Coordinates of C-alpha atoms in Angstrom, one line a residue:
Chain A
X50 CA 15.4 28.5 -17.8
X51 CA 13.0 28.1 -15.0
X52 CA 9.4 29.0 -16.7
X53 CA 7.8 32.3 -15.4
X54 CA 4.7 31.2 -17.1
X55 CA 1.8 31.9 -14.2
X56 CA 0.2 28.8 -15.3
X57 CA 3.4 26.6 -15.8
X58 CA 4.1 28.0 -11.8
X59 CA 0.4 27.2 -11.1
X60 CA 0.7 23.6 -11.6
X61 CA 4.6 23.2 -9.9
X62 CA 2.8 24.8 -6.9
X63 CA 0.3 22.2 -7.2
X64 CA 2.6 19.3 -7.4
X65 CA 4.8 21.3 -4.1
X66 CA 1.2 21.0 -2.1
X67 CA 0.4 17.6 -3.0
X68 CA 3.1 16.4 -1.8
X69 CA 3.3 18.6 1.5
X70 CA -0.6 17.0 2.2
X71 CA 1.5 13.9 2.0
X72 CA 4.1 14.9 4.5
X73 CA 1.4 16.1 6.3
X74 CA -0.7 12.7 6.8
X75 CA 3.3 11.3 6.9
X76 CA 3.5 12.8 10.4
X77 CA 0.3 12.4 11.6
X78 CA 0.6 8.5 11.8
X79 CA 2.5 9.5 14.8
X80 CA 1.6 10.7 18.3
X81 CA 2.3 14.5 19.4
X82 CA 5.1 13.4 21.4
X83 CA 6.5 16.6 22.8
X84 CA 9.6 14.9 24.6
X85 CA 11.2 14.9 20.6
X86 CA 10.9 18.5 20.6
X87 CA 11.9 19.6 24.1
X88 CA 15.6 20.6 25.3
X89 CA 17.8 18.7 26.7
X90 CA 15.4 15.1 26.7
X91 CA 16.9 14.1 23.0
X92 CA 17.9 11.4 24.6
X93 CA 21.5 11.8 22.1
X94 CA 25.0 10.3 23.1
X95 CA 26.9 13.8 23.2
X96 CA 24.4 16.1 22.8
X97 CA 23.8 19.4 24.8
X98 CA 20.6 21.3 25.1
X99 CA 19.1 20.6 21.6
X100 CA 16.4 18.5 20.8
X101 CA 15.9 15.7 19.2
X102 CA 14.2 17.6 16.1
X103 CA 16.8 20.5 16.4
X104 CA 19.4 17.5 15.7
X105 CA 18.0 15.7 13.0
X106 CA 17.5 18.5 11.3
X107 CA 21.2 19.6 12.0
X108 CA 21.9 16.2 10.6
X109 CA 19.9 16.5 7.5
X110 CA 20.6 19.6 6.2
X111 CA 24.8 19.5 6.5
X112 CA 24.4 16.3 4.7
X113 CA 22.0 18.0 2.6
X114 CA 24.1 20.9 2.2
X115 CA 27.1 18.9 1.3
X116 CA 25.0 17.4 -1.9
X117 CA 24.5 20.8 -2.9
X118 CA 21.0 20.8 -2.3
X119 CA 21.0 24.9 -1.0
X120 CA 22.6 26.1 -4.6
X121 CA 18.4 25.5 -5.7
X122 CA 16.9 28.9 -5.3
X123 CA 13.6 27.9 -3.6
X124 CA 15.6 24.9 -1.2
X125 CA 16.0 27.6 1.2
X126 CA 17.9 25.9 4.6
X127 CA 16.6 26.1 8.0
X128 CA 20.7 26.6 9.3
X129 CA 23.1 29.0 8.1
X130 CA 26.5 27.5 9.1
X131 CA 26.5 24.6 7.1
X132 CA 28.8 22.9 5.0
X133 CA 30.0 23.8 1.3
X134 CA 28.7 21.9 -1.3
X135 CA 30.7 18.9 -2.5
X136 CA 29.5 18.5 -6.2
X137 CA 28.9 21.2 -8.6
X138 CA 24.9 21.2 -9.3
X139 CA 24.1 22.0 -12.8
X140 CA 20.9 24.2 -12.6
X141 CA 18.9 25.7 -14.6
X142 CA 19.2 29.6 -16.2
X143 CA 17.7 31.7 -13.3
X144 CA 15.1 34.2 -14.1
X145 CA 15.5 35.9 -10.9
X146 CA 17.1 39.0 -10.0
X147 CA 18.1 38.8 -6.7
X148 CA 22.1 39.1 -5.6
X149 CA 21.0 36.4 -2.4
X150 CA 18.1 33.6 -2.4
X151 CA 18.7 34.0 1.5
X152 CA 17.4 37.7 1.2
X153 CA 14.3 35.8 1.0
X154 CA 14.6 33.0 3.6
X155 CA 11.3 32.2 5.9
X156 CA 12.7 29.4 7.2
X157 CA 12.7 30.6 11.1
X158 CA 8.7 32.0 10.5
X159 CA 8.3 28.4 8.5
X160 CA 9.2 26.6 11.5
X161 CA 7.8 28.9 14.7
X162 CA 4.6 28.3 12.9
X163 CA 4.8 24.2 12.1
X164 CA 6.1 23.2 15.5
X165 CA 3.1 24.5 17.4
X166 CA 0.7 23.5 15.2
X167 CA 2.0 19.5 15.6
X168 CA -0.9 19.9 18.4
X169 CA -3.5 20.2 16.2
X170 CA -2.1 17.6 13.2
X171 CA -1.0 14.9 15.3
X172 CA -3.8 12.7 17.9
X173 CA -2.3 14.0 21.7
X174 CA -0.1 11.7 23.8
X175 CA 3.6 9.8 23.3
X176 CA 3.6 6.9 21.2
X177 CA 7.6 6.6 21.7
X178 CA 8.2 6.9 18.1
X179 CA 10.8 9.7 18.1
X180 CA 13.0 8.6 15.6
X181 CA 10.1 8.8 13.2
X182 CA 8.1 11.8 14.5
X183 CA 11.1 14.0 13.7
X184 CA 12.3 12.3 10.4
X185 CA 9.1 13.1 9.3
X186 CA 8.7 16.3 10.6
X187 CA 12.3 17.4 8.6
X188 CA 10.5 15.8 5.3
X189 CA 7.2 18.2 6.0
X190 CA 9.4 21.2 6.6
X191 CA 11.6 20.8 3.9
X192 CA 8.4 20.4 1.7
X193 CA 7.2 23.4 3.3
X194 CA 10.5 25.3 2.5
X195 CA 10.3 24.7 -1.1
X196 CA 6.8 25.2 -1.4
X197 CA 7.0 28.7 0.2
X198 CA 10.0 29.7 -1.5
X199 CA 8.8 28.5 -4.7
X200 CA 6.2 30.0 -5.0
X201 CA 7.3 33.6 -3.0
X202 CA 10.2 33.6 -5.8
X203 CA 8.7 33.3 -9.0
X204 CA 5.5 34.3 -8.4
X205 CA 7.0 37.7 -7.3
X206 CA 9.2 38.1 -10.0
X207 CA 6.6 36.5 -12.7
X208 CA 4.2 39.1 -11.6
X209 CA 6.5 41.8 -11.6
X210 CA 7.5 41.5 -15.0
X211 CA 3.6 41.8 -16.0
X212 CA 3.8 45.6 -14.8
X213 CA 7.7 46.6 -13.8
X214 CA 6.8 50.4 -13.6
X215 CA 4.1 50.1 -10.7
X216 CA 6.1 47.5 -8.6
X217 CA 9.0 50.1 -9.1
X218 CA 7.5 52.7 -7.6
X219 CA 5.8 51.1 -5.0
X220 CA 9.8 49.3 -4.0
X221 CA 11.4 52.5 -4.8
X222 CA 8.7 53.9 -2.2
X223 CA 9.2 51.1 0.6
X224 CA 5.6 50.6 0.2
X225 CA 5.4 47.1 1.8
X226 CA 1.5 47.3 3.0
X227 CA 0.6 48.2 -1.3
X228 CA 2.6 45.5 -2.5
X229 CA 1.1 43.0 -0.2
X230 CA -2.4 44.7 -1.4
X231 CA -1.1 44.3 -5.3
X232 CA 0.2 40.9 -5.3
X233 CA -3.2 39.4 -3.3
X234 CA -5.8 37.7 -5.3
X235 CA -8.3 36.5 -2.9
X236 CA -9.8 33.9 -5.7
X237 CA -6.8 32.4 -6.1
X238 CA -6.4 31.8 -2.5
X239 CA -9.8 30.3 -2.4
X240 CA -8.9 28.0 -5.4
X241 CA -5.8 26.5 -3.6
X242 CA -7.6 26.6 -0.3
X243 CA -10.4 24.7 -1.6
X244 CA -7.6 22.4 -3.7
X245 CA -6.1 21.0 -0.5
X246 CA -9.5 20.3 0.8
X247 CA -10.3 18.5 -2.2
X248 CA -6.9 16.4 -2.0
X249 CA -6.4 15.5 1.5
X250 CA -9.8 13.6 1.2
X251 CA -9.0 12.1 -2.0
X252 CA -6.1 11.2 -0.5
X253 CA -7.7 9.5 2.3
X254 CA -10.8 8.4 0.5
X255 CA -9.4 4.6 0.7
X256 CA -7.3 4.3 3.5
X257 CA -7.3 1.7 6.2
X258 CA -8.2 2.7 9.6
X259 CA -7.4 -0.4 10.7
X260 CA -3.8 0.9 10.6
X261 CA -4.2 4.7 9.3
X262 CA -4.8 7.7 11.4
X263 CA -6.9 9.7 9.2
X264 CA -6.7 13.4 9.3
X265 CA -9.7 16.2 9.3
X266 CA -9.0 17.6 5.6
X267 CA -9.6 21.3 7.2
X268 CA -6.9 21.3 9.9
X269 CA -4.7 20.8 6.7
X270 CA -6.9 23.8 5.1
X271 CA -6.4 25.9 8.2
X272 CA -2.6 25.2 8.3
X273 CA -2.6 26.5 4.2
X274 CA -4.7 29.4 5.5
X275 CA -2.8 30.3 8.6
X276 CA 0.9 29.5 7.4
X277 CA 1.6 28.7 3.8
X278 CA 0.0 31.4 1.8
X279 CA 0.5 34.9 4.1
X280 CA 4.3 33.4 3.9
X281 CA 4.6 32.9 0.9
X282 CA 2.9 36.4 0.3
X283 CA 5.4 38.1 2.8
X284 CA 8.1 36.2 0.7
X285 CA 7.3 37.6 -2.5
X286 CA 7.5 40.7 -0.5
X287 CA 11.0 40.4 0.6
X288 CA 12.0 39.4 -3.0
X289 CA 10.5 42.4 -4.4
X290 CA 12.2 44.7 -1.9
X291 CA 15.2 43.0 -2.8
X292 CA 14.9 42.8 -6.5
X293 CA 17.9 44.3 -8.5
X294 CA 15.9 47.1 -10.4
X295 CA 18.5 47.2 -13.2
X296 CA 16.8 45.1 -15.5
Chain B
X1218 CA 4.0 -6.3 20.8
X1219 CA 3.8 -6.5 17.4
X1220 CA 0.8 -8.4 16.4
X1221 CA 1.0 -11.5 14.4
X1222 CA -2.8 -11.2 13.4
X1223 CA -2.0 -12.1 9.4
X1224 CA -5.5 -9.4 8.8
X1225 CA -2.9 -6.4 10.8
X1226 CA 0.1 -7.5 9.0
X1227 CA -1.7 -7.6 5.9
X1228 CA -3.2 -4.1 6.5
X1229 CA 0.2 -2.8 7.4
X1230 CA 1.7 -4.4 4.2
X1231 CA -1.0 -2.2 2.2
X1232 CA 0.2 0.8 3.7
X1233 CA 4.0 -0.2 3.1
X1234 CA 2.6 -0.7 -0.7
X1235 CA 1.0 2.5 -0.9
X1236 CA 4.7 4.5 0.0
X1237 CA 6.3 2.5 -2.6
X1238 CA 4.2 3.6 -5.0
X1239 CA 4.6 6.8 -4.1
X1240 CA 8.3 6.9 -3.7
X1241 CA 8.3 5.0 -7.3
X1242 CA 6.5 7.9 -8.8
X1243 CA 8.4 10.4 -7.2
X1244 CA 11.2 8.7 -8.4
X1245 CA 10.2 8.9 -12.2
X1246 CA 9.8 12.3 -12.3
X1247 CA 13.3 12.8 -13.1
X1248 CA 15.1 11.2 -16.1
X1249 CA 17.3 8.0 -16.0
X1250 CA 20.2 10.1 -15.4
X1251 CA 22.9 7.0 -15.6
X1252 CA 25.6 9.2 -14.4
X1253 CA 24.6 9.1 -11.0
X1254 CA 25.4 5.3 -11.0
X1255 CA 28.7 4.8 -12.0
X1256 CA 31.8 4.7 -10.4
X1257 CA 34.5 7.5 -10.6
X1258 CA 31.6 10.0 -11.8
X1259 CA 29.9 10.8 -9.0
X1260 CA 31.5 14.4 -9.2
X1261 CA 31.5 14.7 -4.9
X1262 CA 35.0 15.8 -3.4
X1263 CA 37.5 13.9 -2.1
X1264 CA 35.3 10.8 -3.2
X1265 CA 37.2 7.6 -4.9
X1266 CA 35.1 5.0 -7.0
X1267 CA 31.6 5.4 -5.3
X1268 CA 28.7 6.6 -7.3
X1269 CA 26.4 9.1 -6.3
X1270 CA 23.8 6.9 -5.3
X1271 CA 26.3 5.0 -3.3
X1272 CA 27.4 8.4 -1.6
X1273 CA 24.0 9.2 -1.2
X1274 CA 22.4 6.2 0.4
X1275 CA 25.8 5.6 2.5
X1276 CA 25.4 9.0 3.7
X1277 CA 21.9 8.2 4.8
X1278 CA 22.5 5.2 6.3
X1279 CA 25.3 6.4 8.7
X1280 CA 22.7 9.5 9.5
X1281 CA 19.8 7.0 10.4
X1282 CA 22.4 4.5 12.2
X1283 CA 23.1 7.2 14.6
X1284 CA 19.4 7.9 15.1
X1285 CA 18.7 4.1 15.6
X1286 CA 16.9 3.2 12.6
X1287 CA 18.4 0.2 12.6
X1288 CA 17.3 -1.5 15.6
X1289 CA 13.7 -1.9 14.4
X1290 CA 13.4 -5.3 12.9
X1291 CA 12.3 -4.5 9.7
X1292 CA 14.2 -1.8 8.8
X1293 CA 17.6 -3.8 7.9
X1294 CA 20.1 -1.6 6.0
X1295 CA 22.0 -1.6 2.8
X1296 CA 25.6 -1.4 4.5
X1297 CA 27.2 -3.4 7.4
X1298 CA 29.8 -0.8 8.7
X1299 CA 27.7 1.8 10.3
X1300 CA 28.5 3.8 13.7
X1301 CA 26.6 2.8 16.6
X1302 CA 23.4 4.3 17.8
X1303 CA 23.8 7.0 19.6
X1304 CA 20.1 7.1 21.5
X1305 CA 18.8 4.2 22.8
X1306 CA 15.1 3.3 20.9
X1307 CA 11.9 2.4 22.6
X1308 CA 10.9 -1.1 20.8
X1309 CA 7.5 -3.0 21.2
X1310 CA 8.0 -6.6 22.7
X1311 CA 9.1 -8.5 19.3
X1312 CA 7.2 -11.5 18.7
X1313 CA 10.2 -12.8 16.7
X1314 CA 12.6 -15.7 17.5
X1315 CA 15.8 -14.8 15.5
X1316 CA 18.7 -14.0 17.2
X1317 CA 19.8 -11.2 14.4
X1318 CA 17.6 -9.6 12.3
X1319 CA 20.3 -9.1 9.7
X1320 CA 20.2 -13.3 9.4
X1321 CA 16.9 -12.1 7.0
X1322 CA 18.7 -9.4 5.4
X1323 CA 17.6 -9.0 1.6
X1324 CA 18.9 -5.7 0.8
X1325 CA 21.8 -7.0 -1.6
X1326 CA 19.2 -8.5 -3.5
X1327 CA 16.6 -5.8 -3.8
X1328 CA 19.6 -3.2 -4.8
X1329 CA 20.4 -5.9 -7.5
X1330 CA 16.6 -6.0 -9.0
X1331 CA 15.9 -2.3 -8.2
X1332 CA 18.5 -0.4 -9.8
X1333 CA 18.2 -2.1 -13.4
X1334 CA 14.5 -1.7 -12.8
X1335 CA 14.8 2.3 -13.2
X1336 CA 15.1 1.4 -16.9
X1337 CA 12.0 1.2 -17.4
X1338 CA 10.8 3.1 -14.3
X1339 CA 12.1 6.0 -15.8
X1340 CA 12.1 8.5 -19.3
X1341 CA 15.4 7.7 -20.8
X1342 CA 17.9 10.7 -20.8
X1343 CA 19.5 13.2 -18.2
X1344 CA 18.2 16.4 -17.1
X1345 CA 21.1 16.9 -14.9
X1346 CA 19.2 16.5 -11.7
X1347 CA 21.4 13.9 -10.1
X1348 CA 20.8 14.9 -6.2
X1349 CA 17.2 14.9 -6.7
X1350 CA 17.5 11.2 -8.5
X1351 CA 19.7 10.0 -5.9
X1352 CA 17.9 11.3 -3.2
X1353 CA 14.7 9.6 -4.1
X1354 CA 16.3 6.5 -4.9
X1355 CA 17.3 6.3 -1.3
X1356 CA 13.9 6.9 0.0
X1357 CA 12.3 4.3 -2.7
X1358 CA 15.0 1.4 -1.7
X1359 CA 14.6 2.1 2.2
X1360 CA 10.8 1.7 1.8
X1361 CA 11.6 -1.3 -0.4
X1362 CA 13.6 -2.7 2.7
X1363 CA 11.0 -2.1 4.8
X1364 CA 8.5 -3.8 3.1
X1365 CA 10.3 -6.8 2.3
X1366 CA 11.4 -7.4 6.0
X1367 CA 8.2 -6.6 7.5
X1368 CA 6.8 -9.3 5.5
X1369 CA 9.1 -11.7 5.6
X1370 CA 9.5 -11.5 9.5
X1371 CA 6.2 -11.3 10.6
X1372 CA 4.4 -13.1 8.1
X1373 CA 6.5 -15.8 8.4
X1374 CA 6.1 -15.9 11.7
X1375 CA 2.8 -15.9 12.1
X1376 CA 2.7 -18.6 9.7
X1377 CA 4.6 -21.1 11.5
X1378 CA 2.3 -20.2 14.7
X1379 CA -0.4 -21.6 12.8
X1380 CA 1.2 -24.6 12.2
X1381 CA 4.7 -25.3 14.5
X1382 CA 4.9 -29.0 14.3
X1383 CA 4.6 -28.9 9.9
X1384 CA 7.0 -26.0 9.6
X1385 CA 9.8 -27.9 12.4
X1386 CA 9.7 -30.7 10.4
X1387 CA 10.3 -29.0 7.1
X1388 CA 13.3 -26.5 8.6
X1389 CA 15.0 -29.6 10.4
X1390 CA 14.9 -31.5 6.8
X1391 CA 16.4 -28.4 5.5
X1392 CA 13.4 -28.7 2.8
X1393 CA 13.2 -25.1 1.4
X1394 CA 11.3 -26.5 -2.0
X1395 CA 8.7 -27.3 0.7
X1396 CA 9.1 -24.0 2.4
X1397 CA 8.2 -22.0 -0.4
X1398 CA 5.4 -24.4 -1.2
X1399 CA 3.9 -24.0 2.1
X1400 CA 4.3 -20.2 2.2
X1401 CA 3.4 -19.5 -1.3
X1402 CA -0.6 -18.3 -1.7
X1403 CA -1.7 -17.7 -5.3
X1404 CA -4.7 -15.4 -4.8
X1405 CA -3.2 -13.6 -1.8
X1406 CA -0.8 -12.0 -4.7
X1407 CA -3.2 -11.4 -7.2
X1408 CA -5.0 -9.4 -4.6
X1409 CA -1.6 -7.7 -4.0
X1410 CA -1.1 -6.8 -7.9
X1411 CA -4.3 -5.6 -8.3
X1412 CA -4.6 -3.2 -5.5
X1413 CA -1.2 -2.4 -6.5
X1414 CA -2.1 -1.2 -10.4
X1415 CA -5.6 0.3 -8.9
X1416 CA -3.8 2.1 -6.3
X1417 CA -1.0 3.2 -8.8
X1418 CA -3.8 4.7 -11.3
X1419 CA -5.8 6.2 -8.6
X1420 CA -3.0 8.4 -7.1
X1421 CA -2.1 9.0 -10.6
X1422 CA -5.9 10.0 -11.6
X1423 CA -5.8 13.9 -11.0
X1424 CA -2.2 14.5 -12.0
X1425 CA -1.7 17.6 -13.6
X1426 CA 0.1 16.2 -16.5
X1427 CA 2.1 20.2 -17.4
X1428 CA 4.2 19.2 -14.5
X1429 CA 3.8 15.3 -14.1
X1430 CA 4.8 12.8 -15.5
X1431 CA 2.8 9.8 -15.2
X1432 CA 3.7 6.3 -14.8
X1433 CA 2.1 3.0 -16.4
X1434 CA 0.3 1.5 -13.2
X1435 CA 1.6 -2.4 -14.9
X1436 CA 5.2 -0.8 -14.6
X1437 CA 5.1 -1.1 -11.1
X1438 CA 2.8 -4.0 -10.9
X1439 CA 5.5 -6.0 -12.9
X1440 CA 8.5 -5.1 -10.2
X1441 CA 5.8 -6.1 -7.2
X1442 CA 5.5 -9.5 -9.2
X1443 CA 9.4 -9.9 -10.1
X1444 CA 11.1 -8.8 -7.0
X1445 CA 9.0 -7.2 -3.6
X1446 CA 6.8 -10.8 -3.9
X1447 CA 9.3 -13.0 -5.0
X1448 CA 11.9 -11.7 -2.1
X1449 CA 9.4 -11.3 0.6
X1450 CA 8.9 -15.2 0.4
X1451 CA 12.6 -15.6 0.2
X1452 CA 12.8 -13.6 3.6
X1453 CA 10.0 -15.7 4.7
X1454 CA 12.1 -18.8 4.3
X1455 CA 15.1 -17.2 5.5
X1456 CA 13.2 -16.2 8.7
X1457 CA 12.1 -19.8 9.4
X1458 CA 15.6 -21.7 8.5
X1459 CA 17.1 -19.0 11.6
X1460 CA 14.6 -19.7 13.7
X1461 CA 15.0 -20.5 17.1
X1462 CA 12.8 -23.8 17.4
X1463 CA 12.6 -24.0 21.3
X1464 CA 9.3 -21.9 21.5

């Protein structure tokens, strides 16, 4: 059974952000280089209109998708035609109550966020490193598709269980803007906020800059601020309001 | 162009060690999970005797063929049947003077060392989570590739820029005792394993330990000394028995 322990969750979050700070400084060893992201210009043998991003992240997720990796609650996919699974996946007993993980799929706000903010992350101007950019960009938003879904799943439904007769009332009442207010705790926010500051300079505390881009620690902050926790909060939203209230 | 200034290769290497290490630990946060290695139990439809990992990283490779990967010098892969690229890939000027990269192509030989090696990478036991196992396996023997290559070509090449007429003389006597002699230096890998076991405790030394598991820093020292030093020089020679000696 997947824990529902506020702590236990605490410290898997912790691990999920750690390793999207890594994706993060991943990235950012490359230049912007818009041309991987524009229509049309992927440069692929066969391709139509998509980008080069739009198809390596085709590619990844149907091979993804064929390993099963979308039976994982939180490993919410960015496509929805994809592939069946071709191995059973033995998981864990599921705490949560919904019928449909994808009820609670941000994956289109995950991305229409991430792309644009490439212009702040990575130093301007085309390095020709496309084939990297994007294989990196696919590990950063995978990261940041479990992280968000992570935590917007059991979170939500840990929290809920700590006082089931007020979040019924307020889901029974379609009262979005008071569950938002109920499942906000500024201090926590600052503690993760202040977290990720602390870890993208330790992080970088001993790099090389010979051959290491190094990255301001608060444009990772900002992106935290700005993407990762009002998602995640507007997931555990979506799996309230879609929480089976039988139990 | 790729420079051949042994103080940017060296800098580069560190930065290739530093994503092992981090693929390693990654790695060992799941259990041993033998299944996933042995034939006729990969449990993936319609597949013969392949194991998981085999399905896994062949998957992978034929994904990353069609983006290309391929044609960067270092990045040599695990199979020899893959499709062709499908987009052409902007290169630096090469420095190198082989006529095929895949003349220096160690990746039976890392396999070989690396997949025993997760015996004492890893808790003993199976937790079931076979994808994730596989999946990181992939991304720890593809950075192992890289690493190996990288050094092997461009160290050895700078090498012999140093000193052409000595190194023709040993590769047109076939002398690859001398070879290894002549590349071999002491201290430079006992600067390697040390920065290796600090950098392996310090990226270890805020773990939340709930969630982590932690990994014994001389674990992965010992498979730098056994097999990413000892092949690396073994490339090296390689590299300089396949050289073209006309310039």
């Amino acid at each position: 059974m997947v824990s529902l322990d506020l702590d236990i969750i605490a410290a898997h979050l912790e691990g999920l952000e750690e390793t999207l700070i890594h994706r993060f400084l991943d990235r950012a060893q490359f230049r912007r280089n818009v041309v991987a992201y524009q229509p049309h210009r992927s440069g692929f043998c066969g391709a139509g209109s998509e980008s080069l991003f739009q198809i390596r992240l085709r590619y990844q997720e149907r091979m993804d998708a064929e390993f099963g990796r979308f039976l994982v609650p939180e490993e919410r996919p960015y496509h929805r035609d994809l592939p069946d699974p071709r191995r059973a996946v033995s998981l864990p007993e599921s705490p949560l109550r919904v019928n449909d993980c994808d009820a609670v799929n941000l994956t289109t706000e995950i991305a229409a966020a991430y792309l644009p903010w490439l212009d702040t992350l990575c130093v301007a101007g085309d390095d020709g490193q496309y084939g990297s950019s994007v294989e990196h960009d696919v590990y950063a938003i995978q990261a940041l598709s479990r992280r968000v879904h992570y935590g917007a799943l059991y979170v939500a439904e840990s929290k809920y269980r700590l006082a089931p007769a007020e979040f019924q009332t307020l889901i029974r009442g379609d009262d979005r803007a008071a569950l938002l207010r109920k499942l906000t705790r500024p201090e926590v926010e600052r503690r993760v906020l202040s977290r990720v500051a602390e870890k993208a300079g330790y992080l970088q505390a001993r790099i090389n800059r010979t051959v290491r881009i190094a990255v301001d620690p608060q444009v990772i902050v900002g992106f935290f601020q700005s993407t990762v926790i009002p998602l995640t909060k507007e997931g555990e939203v979506r799996y309230l309001m879609n929480r089976r209230l039988d139990d």
